[in-house]
Amino acid sequence: MKVIETGLPGLLVIEPRVFEDDRGYFFETYQNQRYQEAGIVNPFIQDNESKSVVGVVRGLHYQLGEFSQAKLVRVVLGKVFDVAVDLRKGSPTFGKWFGLELDEYNKKQLYVPRGFAHGFSVLSETAIFAYKCDNVYHREAERSINPFDPKLGIDWKLNGKQQIVSEKDENAPLFDNAEMNFNF
């Protein structure tokens, strides 16, 4: 597999080695030793999957304190624009974001370490999004940042498509007002 640094410390793009022939393809979506050698040492304890339609924007989500989560994200079907925002005070990239397209063809993954908010927009008619977490969901620790905060200036790549956003995400605080307790 190929590991690509994003410019935001700890946030990594993973390009797995895909074996294709006339029968289809095969690749390892996760192999503990290889990922540990790449610096991804978190023990993943939960797998999640969501299905969304075109125009959906999910995020920007994170959990505070001992309930924070590292995630390894990928797309099983369709295409998304995936985004991570650095929330670690003292980081040289605090408040900066990185985004890339993940789809069923490029098979890329994004490793999102603890201390980042995460979200995505759906660019295809439907998308199935899968991710591993190193901590379980904890409702009381869950926080969000408004995905349309002008200070962040994220282009969700929807190019005029109708945006479908949960009420919770639409009413989430802006970056400057969001509760965060991460340090670099």
N, CA, C and O atoms as a DFTB+ gen file, in Angstrom:
736 C
 N C O
     1  1       0.840      -1.180       0.000
     2  2       0.000       0.000       0.000
     3  2       0.881       1.237       0.000
     4  3       2.042       1.194       0.406
     5  1       0.317       2.319      -0.455
     6  2       1.036       3.587      -0.506
     7  2       0.422       4.513       0.539
     8  3      -0.800       4.647       0.617
     9  1       1.275       5.153       1.342
    10  2       0.830       6.083       2.373
    11  2       1.267       7.479       1.962
    12  3       2.445       7.712       1.689
    13  1       0.309       8.418       1.916
    14  2       0.576       9.776       1.453
    15  2       0.258      10.757       2.568
    16  3      -0.847      10.755       3.110
    17  1       1.231      11.598       2.907
    18  2       0.995      12.640       3.911
    19  2       0.194      13.764       3.275
    20  3       0.365      14.073       2.096
    21  1      -0.676      14.368       4.060
    22  2      -1.603      15.375       3.544
    23  2      -1.154      16.808       3.777
    24  3      -1.720      17.735       3.198
    25  1      -0.152      17.000       4.611
    26  2       0.224      18.346       5.017
    27  2      -0.367      18.717       6.368
    28  3       0.063      19.698       6.974
    29  1      -1.339      17.961       6.851
    30  2      -1.878      18.119       8.197
    31  2      -1.315      16.961       9.014
    32  3      -1.638      15.807       8.734
    33  1      -0.484      17.236      10.016
    34  2       0.227      16.173      10.734
    35  2      -0.692      15.067      11.236
    36  3      -1.662      15.319      11.950
    37  1      -0.366      13.837      10.848
    38  2      -1.104      12.662      11.289
    39  2      -2.229      12.235      10.369
    40  3      -2.654      11.081      10.416
    41  1      -2.724      13.138       9.531
    42  2      -3.807      12.827       8.595
    43  2      -3.187      12.206       7.349
    44  3      -2.367      12.839       6.683
    45  1      -3.573      10.970       7.029
    46  2      -2.913      10.214       5.968
    47  2      -3.901       9.687       4.937
    48  3      -5.009       9.273       5.277
    49  1      -3.488       9.708       3.677
    50  2      -4.227       9.052       2.605
    51  2      -3.570       7.695       2.380
    52  3      -2.348       7.596       2.270
    53  1      -4.387       6.663       2.312
    54  2      -3.905       5.306       2.079
    55  2      -4.402       4.855       0.707
    56  3      -5.600       4.890       0.425
    57  1      -3.468       4.435      -0.135
    58  2      -3.830       3.842      -1.421
    59  2      -3.485       2.364      -1.361
    60  3      -2.320       1.995      -1.512
    61  1      -4.489       1.503      -1.142
    62  2      -4.200       0.075      -1.040
    63  2      -3.797      -0.503      -2.393
    64  3      -4.110       0.052      -3.446
    65  1      -3.111      -1.608      -2.336
    66  2      -2.739      -2.320      -3.549
    67  2      -3.937      -3.153      -3.970
    68  3      -4.399      -4.007      -3.213
    69  1      -4.441      -2.910      -5.169
    70  2      -5.633      -3.583      -5.671
    71  2      -5.209      -4.553      -6.770
    72  3      -4.487      -4.184      -7.696
    73  1      -5.663      -5.785      -6.655
    74  2      -5.376      -6.824      -7.644
    75  2      -6.639      -7.017      -8.489
    76  3      -7.678      -7.439      -7.982
    77  1      -6.532      -6.701      -9.792
    78  2      -7.683      -6.787     -10.680
    79  2      -7.402      -7.761     -11.818
    80  3      -6.275      -7.867     -12.302
    81  1      -8.448      -8.468     -12.234
    82  2      -8.387      -9.282     -13.441
    83  2      -9.807      -9.392     -13.990
    84  3     -10.702      -8.674     -13.545
    85  1     -10.016     -10.283     -14.948
    86  2     -11.332     -10.361     -15.583
    87  2     -12.440     -10.859     -14.650
    88  3     -13.618     -10.774     -14.998
    89  1     -12.082     -11.374     -13.478
    90  2     -13.079     -11.812     -12.493
    91  2     -13.546     -10.668     -11.608
    92  3     -14.621     -10.743     -11.013
    93  1     -12.740      -9.601     -11.515
    94  2     -13.059      -8.489     -10.619
    95  2     -11.810      -7.995      -9.934
    96  3     -10.781      -7.803     -10.582
    97  1     -11.880      -7.786      -8.637
    98  2     -10.729      -7.276      -7.893
    99  2     -10.679      -7.882      -6.502
   100  3     -11.644      -8.476      -6.019
   101  1      -9.503      -7.710      -5.865
   102  2      -9.294      -8.076      -4.475
   103  2      -8.324      -7.074      -3.884
   104  3      -7.358      -6.678      -4.536
   105  1      -8.580      -6.661      -2.644
   106  2      -7.600      -5.879      -1.895
   107  2      -7.878      -6.009      -0.416
   108  3      -9.002      -6.292       0.000
   109  1      -6.839      -5.799       0.373
   110  2      -6.991      -5.805       1.816
   111  2      -7.485      -4.432       2.241
   112  3      -6.804      -3.433       2.013
   113  1      -8.652      -4.368       2.852
   114  2      -9.166      -3.089       3.337
   115  2      -8.486      -2.679       4.631
   116  3      -8.471      -1.502       4.993
   117  1      -7.925      -3.657       5.321
   118  2      -7.179      -3.369       6.546
   119  2      -6.348      -4.596       6.891
   120  3      -6.838      -5.725       6.868
   121  1      -5.090      -4.355       7.210
   122  2      -4.195      -5.422       7.678
   123  2      -3.358      -4.800       8.779
   124  3      -2.525      -3.934       8.510
   125  1      -3.564      -5.223       9.995
   126  2      -3.024      -4.569      11.182
   127  2      -1.520      -4.277      11.100
   128  3      -1.098      -3.154      11.375
   129  1      -0.729      -5.250      10.735
   130  2       0.723      -5.047      10.725
   131  2       1.129      -3.968       9.725
   132  3       1.960      -3.118      10.043
   133  1       0.558      -3.989       8.527
   134  2       0.905      -2.972       7.522
   135  2       0.516      -1.562       7.988
   136  3       1.267      -0.605       7.798
   137  1      -0.645      -1.454       8.589
   138  2      -1.093      -0.140       9.046
   139  2      -0.250       0.336      10.226
   140  3       0.046       1.527      10.329
   141  1       0.136      -0.562      11.105
   142  2       1.016      -0.170      12.213
   143  2       2.359       0.306      11.684
   144  3       2.912       1.280      12.195
   145  1       2.890      -0.360      10.675
   146  2       4.156       0.066      10.060
   147  2       4.025       1.447       9.431
   148  3       5.012       2.174       9.312
   149  1       2.811       1.810       9.028
   150  2       2.557       3.135       8.449
   151  2       2.303       4.185       9.530
   152  3       2.083       5.353       9.210
   153  1       2.329       3.788      10.805
   154  2       2.124       4.720      11.902
   155  2       0.712       4.763      12.427
   156  3       0.408       5.573      13.303
   157  1      -0.161       3.915      11.917
   158  2      -1.549       3.847      12.368
   159  2      -1.619       2.712      13.390
   160  3      -1.835       1.550      13.046
   161  1      -1.429       3.083      14.649
   162  2      -1.279       2.075      15.691
   163  2      -2.531       1.895      16.539
   164  3      -2.556       1.043      17.426
   165  1      -3.561       2.679      16.283
   166  2      -4.785       2.576      17.067
   167  2      -5.426       1.204      16.893
   168  3      -5.538       0.720      15.766
   169  1      -5.846       0.572      17.973
   170  2      -6.606      -0.666      17.811
   171  2      -8.054      -0.313      17.448
   172  3      -8.782       0.241      18.272
   173  1      -8.464      -0.625      16.244
   174  2      -9.836      -0.334      15.832
   175  2     -10.767      -1.335      16.492
   176  3     -10.491      -2.535      16.504
   177  1     -11.880      -0.839      17.046
   178  2     -12.776      -1.704      17.816
   179  2     -14.208      -1.702      17.295
   180  3     -15.052      -2.445      17.796
   181  1     -14.488      -0.869      16.290
   182  2     -15.862      -0.806      15.797
   183  2     -15.837      -0.448      14.323
   184  3     -15.047       0.396      13.900
   185  1     -16.705      -1.090      13.530
   186  2     -16.891      -0.753      12.118
   187  2     -18.283      -0.166      11.952
   188  3     -19.247      -0.663      12.534
   189  1     -18.386       0.900      11.152
   190  2     -19.658       1.552      10.876
   191  2     -19.861       1.669       9.373
   192  3     -18.899       1.665       8.606
   193  1     -21.123       1.775       8.957
   194  2     -21.442       1.946       7.548
   195  2     -22.679       2.819       7.441
   196  3     -23.612       2.691       8.233
   197  1     -22.678       3.715       6.447
   198  2     -23.858       4.537       6.190
   199  2     -24.138       4.549       4.692
   200  3     -23.235       4.381       3.871
   201  1     -25.399       4.749       4.358
   202  2     -25.811       4.916       2.967
   203  2     -26.479       6.273       2.860
   204  3     -27.315       6.630       3.690
   205  1     -26.109       7.026       1.840
   206  2     -26.645       8.372       1.651
   207  2     -26.900       8.616       0.170
   208  3     -26.360       7.926      -0.694
   209  1     -27.733       9.609      -0.099
   210  2     -28.053       9.976      -1.483
   211  2     -27.295      11.240      -1.886
   212  3     -26.727      11.938      -1.046
   213  1     -27.300      11.514      -3.178
   214  2     -26.580      12.664      -3.715
   215  2     -27.015      13.948      -3.003
   216  3     -28.202      14.167      -2.761
   217  1     -26.035      14.788      -2.674
   218  2     -26.294      16.067      -2.031
   219  2     -26.229      16.036      -0.519
   220  3     -26.201      17.088       0.119
   221  1     -26.205      14.838       0.073
   222  2     -26.117      14.746       1.534
   223  2     -24.752      15.266       1.982
   224  3     -23.720      14.929       1.401
   225  1     -24.772      16.091       3.024
   226  2     -23.547      16.525       3.699
   227  2     -23.671      16.040       5.136
   228  3     -24.605      16.409       5.848
   229  1     -22.721      15.211       5.556
   230  2     -22.682      14.705       6.934
   231  2     -21.439      15.277       7.601
   232  3     -20.332      15.150       7.079
   233  1     -21.625      15.899       8.740
   234  2     -20.472      16.438       9.463
   235  2     -20.646      17.913       9.683
   236  3     -21.624      18.539       9.274
   237  1     -19.698      18.408      10.317
   238  2     -18.375      17.938      10.731
   239  2     -18.448      17.418      12.161
   240  3     -18.742      18.188      13.076
   241  1     -18.190      16.145      12.375
   242  2     -18.412      15.477      13.657
   243  2     -17.105      15.101      14.347
   244  3     -16.079      14.872      13.707
   245  1     -17.180      15.046      15.683
   246  2     -16.060      14.574      16.513
   247  2     -16.590      14.311      17.905
   248  3     -17.717      14.680      18.234
   249  1     -15.764      13.666      18.727
   250  2     -16.092      13.421      20.123
   251  2     -14.977      13.971      20.994
   252  3     -13.806      13.931      20.618
   253  1     -15.348      14.484      22.162
   254  2     -14.396      15.121      23.066
   255  2     -13.697      14.127      23.990
   256  3     -14.176      13.020      24.237
   257  1     -12.539      14.571      24.492
   258  2     -11.838      13.917      25.595
   259  2     -11.539      12.463      25.389
   260  3     -11.115      12.044      24.312
   261  1     -11.764      11.689      26.438
   262  2     -11.448      10.264      26.421
   263  2     -12.292       9.504      25.401
   264  3     -12.008       8.344      25.100
   265  1     -13.315      10.144      24.875
   266  2     -14.200       9.506      23.898
   267  2     -13.858       9.883      22.463
   268  3     -14.564       9.487      21.535
   269  1     -12.776      10.649      22.268
   270  2     -12.391      11.018      20.905
   271  2     -12.117       9.755      20.095
   272  3     -11.845       8.689      20.647
   273  1     -12.195       9.901      18.788
   274  2     -12.061       8.741      17.909
   275  2     -11.085       9.020      16.772
   276  3     -11.090      10.103      16.186
   277  1     -10.257       8.041      16.470
   278  2      -9.531       7.995      15.207
   279  2     -10.391       7.153      14.271
   280  3     -11.064       6.220      14.709
   281  1     -10.366       7.486      12.976
   282  2     -11.189       6.766      12.004
   283  2     -10.355       6.418      10.775
   284  3      -9.453       7.160      10.387
   285  1     -10.670       5.298      10.182
   286  2     -10.133       4.902       8.892
   287  2     -11.336       4.778       7.976
   288  3     -12.138       3.856       8.123
   289  1     -11.472       5.715       7.016
   290  2     -12.695       5.830       6.228
   291  2     -12.460       5.434       4.775
   292  3     -11.362       5.585       4.239
   293  1     -13.529       4.920       4.149
   294  2     -13.471       4.547       2.736
   295  2     -14.875       4.472       2.176
   296  3     -15.854       4.474       2.923
   297  1     -14.970       4.408       0.859
   298  2     -16.251       4.291       0.173
   299  2     -16.354       2.906      -0.453
   300  3     -15.435       2.456      -1.137
   301  1     -17.469       2.239      -0.217
   302  2     -17.725       0.919      -0.781
   303  2     -18.431       1.049      -2.129
   304  3     -18.139       0.303      -3.063
   305  1     -19.362       2.002      -2.224
   306  2     -20.142       2.216      -3.433
   307  2     -20.368       3.704      -3.617
   308  3     -20.739       4.394      -2.667
   309  1     -20.150       4.208      -4.816
   310  2     -20.393       5.605      -5.112
   311  2     -19.172       6.476      -4.924
   312  3     -18.034       6.009      -4.971
   313  1     -19.438       7.778      -4.706
   314  2     -18.343       8.747      -4.588
   315  2     -18.716       9.815      -3.570
   316  3     -19.845      10.304      -3.550
   317  1     -17.745      10.173      -2.717
   318  2     -17.927      11.255      -1.754
   319  2     -16.737      12.203      -1.813
   320  3     -15.661      11.851      -2.297
   321  1     -16.955      13.414      -1.309
   322  2     -15.857      14.335      -1.032
   323  2     -15.694      14.304       0.481
   324  3     -16.579      14.734       1.220
   325  1     -14.556      13.792       0.933
   326  2     -14.303      13.552       2.349
   327  2     -13.421      14.662       2.915
   328  3     -12.458      15.079       2.270
   329  1     -13.744      15.140       4.115
   330  2     -13.058      16.301       4.701
   331  2     -12.703      16.033       6.160
   332  3     -13.489      15.449       6.906
   333  1     -11.507      16.468       6.555
   334  2     -11.084      16.438       7.957
   335  2     -10.548      17.822       8.315
   336  3      -9.820      18.436       7.536
   337  1     -10.917      18.305       9.505
   338  2     -10.497      19.627       9.991
   339  2      -9.684      19.436      11.263
   340  3     -10.117      18.744      12.185
   341  1      -8.507      20.050      11.312
   342  2      -7.611      19.940      12.468
   343  2      -8.136      20.801      13.615
   344  3      -8.263      22.017      13.479
   345  1      -8.442      20.154      14.754
   346  2      -8.967      20.839      15.943
   347  2      -7.953      20.869      17.081
   348  3      -8.305      21.213      18.209
   349  1      -6.707      20.515      16.805
   350  2      -5.699      20.384      17.862
   351  2      -5.007      21.724      18.106
   352  3      -4.214      22.190      17.289
   353  1      -5.327      22.331      19.249
   354  2      -4.697      23.606      19.604
   355  2      -3.186      23.404      19.692
   356  3      -2.712      22.431      20.278
   357  1      -2.447      24.325      19.109
   358  2      -1.000      24.224      19.068
   359  2      -0.484      23.557      17.803
   360  3       0.720      23.573      17.544
   361  1      -1.365      22.978      17.021
   362  2      -0.958      22.365      15.751
   363  2      -0.644      23.471      14.745
   364  3      -1.328      24.495      14.725
   365  1       0.377      23.282      13.911
   366  2       0.663      24.292      12.885
   367  2      -0.454      24.396      11.852
   368  3      -0.495      25.351      11.076
   369  1      -1.369      23.411      11.836
   370  2      -2.475      23.443      10.875
   371  2      -3.836      23.531      11.579
   372  3      -4.850      23.121      11.014
   373  1      -3.863      24.059      12.806
   374  2      -5.110      24.228      13.554
   375  2      -6.101      25.034      12.711
   376  3      -5.771      26.107      12.205
   377  1      -7.312      24.508      12.568
   378  2      -8.356      25.194      11.805
   379  2      -8.271      24.993      10.306
   380  3      -9.118      25.502       9.571
   381  1      -7.281      24.271       9.837
   382  2      -7.149      23.987       8.399
   383  2      -7.880      22.677       8.089
   384  3      -8.055      21.819       8.954
   385  1      -8.295      22.556       6.841
   386  2      -8.973      21.339       6.427
   387  2      -8.295      20.731       5.216
   388  3      -7.588      21.403       4.465
   389  1      -8.532      19.444       5.050
   390  2      -8.047      18.689       3.893
   391  2      -9.223      17.899       3.356
   392  3      -9.999      17.327       4.121
   393  1      -9.354      17.866       2.042
   394  2     -10.423      17.089       1.431
   395  2      -9.936      16.333       0.213
   396  3      -9.005      16.758      -0.471
   397  1     -10.578      15.207      -0.047
   398  2     -10.281      14.432      -1.244
   399  2     -11.478      13.584      -1.608
   400  3     -12.329      13.286      -0.770
   401  1     -11.532      13.194      -2.886
   402  2     -12.598      12.317      -3.339
   403  2     -12.219      10.872      -3.021
   404  3     -11.115      10.415      -3.315
   405  1     -13.160      10.182      -2.418
   406  2     -13.058       8.752      -2.178
   407  2     -14.170       8.102      -2.986
   408  3     -15.313       8.557      -2.958
   409  1     -13.835       7.043      -3.701
   410  2     -14.897       6.374      -4.451
   411  2     -14.640       4.887      -4.578
   412  3     -13.592       4.374      -4.184
   413  1     -15.625       4.214      -5.137
   414  2     -15.545       2.759      -5.265
   415  2     -14.457       2.324      -6.232
   416  3     -14.066       1.157      -6.226
   417  1     -13.959       3.226      -7.059
   418  2     -12.946       2.869      -8.058
   419  2     -11.524       3.142      -7.566
   420  3     -10.633       2.315      -7.757
   421  1     -11.309       4.303      -6.932
   422  2      -9.929       4.601      -6.512
   423  2      -9.554       3.859      -5.226
   424  3      -8.370       3.709      -4.925
   425  1     -10.544       3.398      -4.470
   426  2     -10.332       2.587      -3.257
   427  2      -9.480       3.289      -2.189
   428  3      -9.023       2.651      -1.241
   429  1      -9.271       4.591      -2.345
   430  2      -8.465       5.321      -1.357
   431  2      -9.161       5.311      -0.009
   432  3     -10.382       5.186       0.086
   433  1      -8.346       5.448       1.032
   434  2      -8.838       5.559       2.397
   435  2      -8.224       6.807       3.011
   436  3      -7.163       7.261       2.584
   437  1      -8.892       7.356       4.008
   438  2      -8.338       8.470       4.760
   439  2      -8.263       8.058       6.221
   440  3      -9.255       7.641       6.819
   441  1      -7.061       8.184       6.785
   442  2      -6.901       7.954       8.215
   443  2      -7.042       9.303       8.906
   444  3      -6.257      10.221       8.668
   445  1      -8.050       9.412       9.764
   446  2      -8.364      10.639      10.487
   447  2      -8.004      10.410      11.952
   448  3      -8.727       9.702      12.653
   449  1      -6.895      10.995      12.433
   450  2      -6.517      10.768      13.829
   451  2      -7.432      11.502      14.795
   452  3      -8.231      12.347      14.393
   453  1      -7.308      11.172      16.061
   454  2      -8.045      11.901      17.097
   455  2      -7.658      13.376      17.022
   456  3      -6.522      13.721      16.696
   457  1      -8.622      14.232      17.331
   458  2      -8.359      15.665      17.297
   459  2      -8.749      16.325      15.984
   460  3      -8.401      17.481      15.742
   461  1      -9.466      15.604      15.140
   462  2      -9.967      16.147      13.876
   463  2     -11.482      16.006      13.841
   464  3     -12.036      15.030      14.347
   465  1     -12.147      16.988      13.239
   466  2     -13.556      16.847      12.896
   467  2     -13.607      16.200      11.514
   468  3     -12.704      16.391      10.700
   469  1     -14.654      15.442      11.257
   470  2     -14.745      14.712       9.993
   471  2     -16.138      14.868       9.386
   472  3     -17.139      14.928      10.101
   473  1     -16.183      14.930       8.064
   474  2     -17.453      14.969       7.353
   475  2     -17.269      14.610       5.896
   476  3     -16.145      14.478       5.411
   477  1     -18.389      14.453       5.200
   478  2     -18.321      14.180       3.756
   479  2     -19.599      14.623       3.076
   480  3     -20.648      14.759       3.706
   481  1     -19.486      14.849       1.763
   482  2     -20.642      15.119       0.912
   483  2     -20.726      14.015      -0.124
   484  3     -19.708      13.466      -0.546
   485  1     -21.943      13.693      -0.532
   486  2     -22.166      12.609      -1.487
   487  2     -22.271      13.198      -2.893
   488  3     -23.126      14.041      -3.167
   489  1     -21.386      12.737      -3.776
   490  2     -21.308      13.253      -5.141
   491  2     -21.997      12.347      -6.154
   492  3     -22.300      12.793      -7.260
   493  1     -22.252      11.091      -5.808
   494  2     -22.910      10.136      -6.698
   495  2     -24.382       9.986      -6.297
   496  3     -24.801      10.497      -5.259
   497  1     -25.155       9.288      -7.117
   498  2     -26.581       9.115      -6.806
   499  2     -26.790       8.529      -5.413
   500  3     -27.677       8.970      -4.682
   501  1     -25.993       7.554      -5.050
   502  2     -25.972       7.012      -3.692
   503  2     -24.518       6.698      -3.356
   504  3     -23.675       6.564      -4.242
   505  1     -24.247       6.585      -2.080
   506  2     -22.911       6.194      -1.634
   507  2     -23.044       5.363      -0.369
   508  3     -23.859       5.652       0.508
   509  1     -22.227       4.330      -0.297
   510  2     -22.094       3.555       0.925
   511  2     -20.712       3.844       1.461
   512  3     -19.702       3.610       0.797
   513  1     -20.688       4.360       2.677
   514  2     -19.488       4.859       3.334
   515  2     -19.200       3.945       4.516
   516  3     -20.088       3.681       5.327
   517  1     -17.964       3.457       4.621
   518  2     -17.604       2.542       5.709
   519  2     -16.399       3.100       6.452
   520  3     -15.504       3.694       5.850
   521  1     -16.387       2.903       7.770
   522  2     -15.237       3.376       8.536
   523  2     -15.040       2.585       9.812
   524  3     -15.983       2.085      10.425
   525  1     -13.774       2.492      10.186
   526  2     -13.357       1.874      11.435
   527  2     -13.123       2.972      12.462
   528  3     -12.670       4.063      12.113
   529  1     -13.427       2.693      13.722
   530  2     -13.197       3.637      14.820
   531  2     -12.373       2.953      15.905
   532  3     -12.460       1.741      16.104
   533  1     -11.576       3.750      16.596
   534  2     -10.797       3.190      17.706
   535  2     -11.463       3.435      19.060
   536  3     -10.865       3.178      20.105
   537  1     -12.695       3.930      19.038
   538  2     -13.444       4.167      20.268
   539  2     -14.926       4.095      19.912
   540  3     -15.296       4.357      18.768
   541  1     -15.773       3.746      20.864
   542  2     -17.206       3.640      20.600
   543  2     -17.870       5.016      20.650
   544  3     -17.330       5.976      21.201
   545  1     -19.053       5.073      20.058
   546  2     -19.838       6.303      20.071
   547  2     -20.299       6.602      21.496
   548  3     -20.738       5.712      22.224
   549  1     -20.190       7.871      21.874
   550  2     -20.615       8.303      23.202
   551  2     -21.396       9.604      23.030
   552  3     -20.809      10.664      22.813
   553  1     -22.717       9.517      23.128
   554  2     -23.606      10.647      22.832
   555  2     -23.224      11.929      23.575
   556  3     -23.234      13.007      22.980
   557  1     -22.887      11.831      24.872
   558  2     -22.596      13.027      25.658
   559  2     -21.314      13.730      25.204
   560  3     -21.147      14.925      25.450
   561  1     -20.419      13.011      24.552
   562  2     -19.153      13.599      24.089
   563  2     -19.218      14.068      22.639
   564  3     -18.280      14.696      22.148
   565  1     -20.316      13.769      21.953
   566  2     -20.444      14.122      20.538
   567  2     -20.554      15.641      20.361
   568  3     -21.284      16.314      21.089
   569  1     -19.819      16.159      19.386
   570  2     -19.878      17.571      19.028
   571  2     -19.855      17.687      17.513
   572  3     -19.478      16.751      16.808
   573  1     -20.270      18.861      17.024
   574  2     -20.279      19.138      15.590
   575  2     -19.868      20.576      15.345
   576  3     -19.993      21.439      16.214
   577  1     -19.381      20.805      14.158
   578  2     -19.107      22.153      13.653
   579  2     -19.928      22.311      12.388
   580  3     -20.030      21.381      11.588
   581  1     -20.511      23.479      12.204
   582  2     -21.325      23.729      11.025
   583  2     -20.485      23.513       9.764
   584  3     -19.450      24.158       9.597
   585  1     -20.918      22.616       8.876
   586  2     -20.122      22.312       7.691
   587  2     -20.027      23.467       6.695
   588  3     -19.200      23.435       5.784
   589  1     -20.874      24.486       6.867
   590  2     -20.878      25.618       5.945
   591  2     -20.287      26.880       6.565
   592  3     -20.530      27.985       6.079
   593  1     -19.514      26.719       7.636
   594  2     -18.866      27.850       8.299
   595  2     -18.011      28.602       7.273
   596  3     -17.094      28.023       6.690
   597  1     -18.305      29.891       7.048
   598  2     -17.520      30.641       6.052
   599  2     -16.046      30.766       6.422
   600  3     -15.201      30.910       5.538
   601  1     -15.726      30.714       7.708
   602  2     -14.319      30.794       8.103
   603  2     -13.545      29.586       7.576
   604  3     -12.402      29.723       7.137
   605  1     -14.160      28.412       7.617
   606  2     -13.502      27.219       7.088
   607  2     -13.495      27.236       5.563
   608  3     -12.516      26.822       4.942
   609  1     -14.573      27.709       4.962
   610  2     -14.633      27.847       3.508
   611  2     -14.529      26.531       2.754
   612  3     -13.870      26.466       1.716
   613  1     -15.163      25.492       3.252
   614  2     -15.086      24.181       2.589
   615  2     -15.984      24.175       1.357
   616  3     -17.171      24.493       1.435
   617  1     -15.404      23.811       0.228
   618  2     -16.163      23.598      -1.005
   619  2     -16.550      22.122      -1.015
   620  3     -15.693      21.261      -1.214
   621  1     -17.814      21.826      -0.805
   622  2     -18.273      20.446      -0.695
   623  2     -18.437      19.788      -2.068
   624  3     -18.909      18.654      -2.144
   625  1     -18.064      20.460      -3.136
   626  2     -18.021      19.907      -4.502
   627  2     -19.388      19.459      -5.015
   628  3     -19.477      18.549      -5.839
   629  1     -20.449      20.096      -4.530
   630  2     -21.782      19.695      -4.961
   631  2     -22.242      20.431      -6.221
   632  3     -23.251      20.060      -6.820
   633  1     -21.519      21.457      -6.620
   634  2     -21.752      22.138      -7.903
   635  2     -23.227      22.404      -8.192
   636  3     -23.736      22.020      -9.245
   637  1     -23.907      23.059      -7.262
   638  2     -25.285      23.461      -7.457
   639  2     -26.322      22.403      -7.104
   640  3     -27.519      22.687      -7.140
   641  1     -25.897      21.203      -6.768
   642  2     -26.864      20.183      -6.352
   643  2     -27.483      20.592      -5.023
   644  3     -26.840      21.247      -4.203
   645  1     -28.738      20.200      -4.817
   646  2     -29.409      20.502      -3.561
   647  2     -28.676      19.828      -2.410
   648  3     -28.370      18.637      -2.470
   649  1     -28.398      20.591      -1.370
   650  2     -27.716      20.063      -0.189
   651  2     -28.748      19.524       0.791
   652  3     -29.752      20.173       1.086
   653  1     -28.480      18.329       1.283
   654  2     -29.362      17.689       2.266
   655  2     -28.539      17.542       3.543
   656  3     -27.554      16.806       3.586
   657  1     -28.968      18.262       4.582
   658  2     -28.197      18.338       5.823
   659  2     -29.146      18.083       6.992
   660  3     -30.287      18.544       6.980
   661  1     -28.684      17.360       7.985
   662  2     -29.513      17.151       9.174
   663  2     -29.698      18.482       9.898
   664  3     -28.880      19.394       9.769
   665  1     -30.768      18.575      10.647
   666  2     -31.019      19.780      11.444
   667  2     -29.886      20.000      12.444
   668  3     -29.462      21.130      12.683
   669  1     -29.405      18.901      13.022
   670  2     -28.307      18.986      13.989
   671  2     -27.061      19.618      13.356
   672  3     -26.446      20.500      13.955
   673  1     -26.688      19.179      12.161
   674  2     -25.492      19.716      11.507
   675  2     -25.715      21.153      11.040
   676  3     -24.817      21.989      11.145
   677  1     -26.891      21.433      10.533
   678  2     -27.198      22.786      10.060
   679  2     -27.161      23.805      11.205
   680  3     -26.804      24.964      10.998
   681  1     -27.530      23.365      12.411
   682  2     -27.555      24.252      13.572
   683  2     -26.315      24.120      14.451
   684  3     -26.267      24.689      15.541
   685  1     -25.319      23.381      13.989
   686  2     -24.082      23.214      14.764
   687  2     -23.355      24.549      14.871
   688  3     -23.498      25.398      13.991
   689  1     -22.579      24.746      15.934
   690  2     -21.853      26.008      16.083
   691  2     -20.783      26.189      15.003
   692  3     -20.295      25.228      14.408
   693  1     -20.444      27.442      14.779
   694  2     -19.329      27.752      13.890
   695  2     -18.027      27.355      14.576
   696  3     -17.990      27.151      15.789
   697  1     -16.964      27.248      13.793
   698  2     -15.667      26.798      14.301
   699  2     -15.245      27.578      15.540
   700  3     -14.854      26.975      16.539
   701  1     -15.317      28.904      15.496
   702  2     -14.849      29.732      16.610
   703  2     -15.653      29.542      17.886
   704  3     -15.174      29.875      18.971
   705  1     -16.868      29.011      17.776
   706  2     -17.727      28.814      18.943
   707  2     -17.837      27.349      19.362
   708  3     -18.518      27.033      20.338
   709  1     -17.183      26.470      18.642
   710  2     -17.294      25.036      18.928
   711  2     -16.441      24.648      20.122
   712  3     -15.336      25.153      20.320
   713  1     -16.989      23.735      20.910
   714  2     -16.232      23.205      22.039
   715  2     -15.233      22.173      21.518
   716  3     -15.605      21.233      20.815
   717  1     -13.972      22.358      21.867
   718  2     -12.938      21.392      21.497
   719  2     -11.874      21.396      22.572
   720  3     -11.580      22.435      23.162
   721  1     -11.304      20.246      22.824
   722  2     -10.330      20.144      23.898
   723  2      -9.116      19.302      23.493
   724  3      -8.585      18.527      24.289
   725  1      -8.696      19.471      22.256
   726  2      -7.576      18.701      21.743
   727  2      -6.307      19.549      21.734
   728  3      -6.348      20.747      21.455
   729  1      -5.200      18.921      22.036
   730  2      -3.899      19.595      21.972
   731  2      -2.984      18.816      21.065
   732  3      -3.063      17.591      20.973
   733  1      -2.118      19.538      20.398
   734  2      -1.158      18.936      19.469
   735  2       0.002      18.321      20.228
   736  3       0.915      17.765      19.617
